[in-house]
């Protein structure tokens, strides 16, 4: 079985969030199960030079996109037994950053077409094209319209995975022919709710549709979470399922992680205390008995930042300390800076992306807060569990599938159901009460660290899905 992944980002080359983590780690887990996997992504200019220097040139050709005829170079680099292909076009990808440009539709339509075209040139004949999020939504669409009937493509199946339905690739209908190069006859497939919607078209065009947790797959079929596409998910439910994300247990291992202050393990958690002390020291916070709450998140409302904004001062005054890392909307960034200025010894903030510091926060925090309004899967709570920072989460999407409240016997965290600040504070105070009983808290840490959210089980589910779509079972 040969699987070709297509995505706009992947660790360790270029990533802005959970999508990159999944595309960087799932192929490795599949390879360990004997499934051959390769990945295609754009050759962004921010890919570190030590990777670029070792890439080998494979070929180049031109990609036709409507009236455009664009250069496309292909480079390859092997990482963790997975081959990565990089699509080179300096006009589209040699920019400052990966996303947020005026011609996003054109950039990723070009990328999608390039992914399909390279199959003619590389020494890899995939059985399945596994596409991720809106950037690659045009792949199943172009596949059905322009490629399926060609000899080399006739047996290929397409899978489309939704990591976050809030990004749908929505544009005015006028890009149909001019930018996407599609005939007028495809208007019905591409149109939804008065505009062009790439994700809607991919949902219909793909052979199998997945998302990143079972609860989110149920939620997507409701108006509250479907972001306008709930009817589409219901219509396609015969081919739709949710498979929980995992994390790379080799990279995320407190026993060996070189980025944390002191290594520790589930059997011997004594090093965790030193991580906490050193984190407080590095962030210039008081090193006292008060619980350290870690937050590593994009600073946007749907991650629950508005709830945190409402209650942070009250929580600090009630004996919590906070270490916050992330970036996002100005209103939240300036709020955290302001709170740091007012409570410098109880509240530390780092605005931006900083992998080593994020690892130190996971290792040095007692509690990890994730009050998301919606969360397709969530990766941070899984890393927090692995490093023994007890998650306090809102019960939604993948958070619901991975965190069980301690009041139900052997829980691994604290949950609240209703999206409001009082309930979030309630869950934090329940955590704090338990934290004050040292021996019980240590048992909780050990239990959290022993939960298995590696890729092992979920990668097996993908293997079953691949077998299913190929008619092998
Ligand atoms: C998106 C989702 C997040 C998920 C990640 C990887 O970033 O918001 O919940 O874990 O994709 O699938």
mmCIF file of C-alpha atoms and ligand atoms in Angstrom, residues 17-19 22 163-164 212 245 298 303 375-379, ligand 1:
data_model
loop_
_atom_site.group_PDB
_atom_site.id
_atom_site.type_symbol
_atom_site.label_atom_id
_atom_site.label_comp_id
_atom_site.label_asym_id
_atom_site.label_seq_id
_atom_site.Cartn_x
_atom_site.Cartn_y
_atom_site.Cartn_z
ATOM 1 C CA UNK A 17 -0.093 24.477 14.327
ATOM 2 C CA UNK A 18 -1.548 21.026 14.866
ATOM 3 C CA UNK A 19 -1.939 20.305 11.142
ATOM 4 C CA UNK A 22 -0.042 15.534 12.344
ATOM 5 C CA UNK A 163 -8.529 19.454 10.709
ATOM 6 C CA UNK A 164 -10.620 22.557 11.188
ATOM 7 C CA UNK A 212 -9.528 14.263 13.699
ATOM 8 C CA UNK A 245 -4.855 12.302 16.392
ATOM 9 C CA UNK A 298 -3.082 30.570 19.470
ATOM 10 C CA UNK A 303 -9.452 28.745 21.816
ATOM 11 C CA UNK A 375 -11.491 21.846 19.311
ATOM 12 C CA UNK A 376 -11.391 19.344 16.440
ATOM 13 C CA UNK A 377 -8.799 17.268 18.278
ATOM 14 C CA UNK A 378 -6.197 19.319 20.110
ATOM 15 C CA UNK A 379 -2.565 18.288 20.377
HETATM 16 C C1 LIG B 1 -6.293 21.962 13.899
HETATM 17 C C2 LIG B 1 -7.316 21.833 15.023
HETATM 18 C C3 LIG B 1 -6.784 21.015 16.196
HETATM 19 C C4 LIG B 1 -6.207 19.704 15.684
HETATM 20 C C5 LIG B 1 -5.160 19.979 14.619
HETATM 21 C C6 LIG B 1 -4.547 18.721 14.039
HETATM 22 O O1 LIG B 1 -5.256 22.811 14.289
HETATM 23 O O2 LIG B 1 -7.744 23.118 15.459
HETATM 24 O O3 LIG B 1 -7.811 20.753 17.121
HETATM 25 O O4 LIG B 1 -5.623 18.977 16.741
HETATM 26 O O5 LIG B 1 -5.739 20.699 13.551
HETATM 27 O O6 LIG B 1 -5.495 17.849 13.488
#
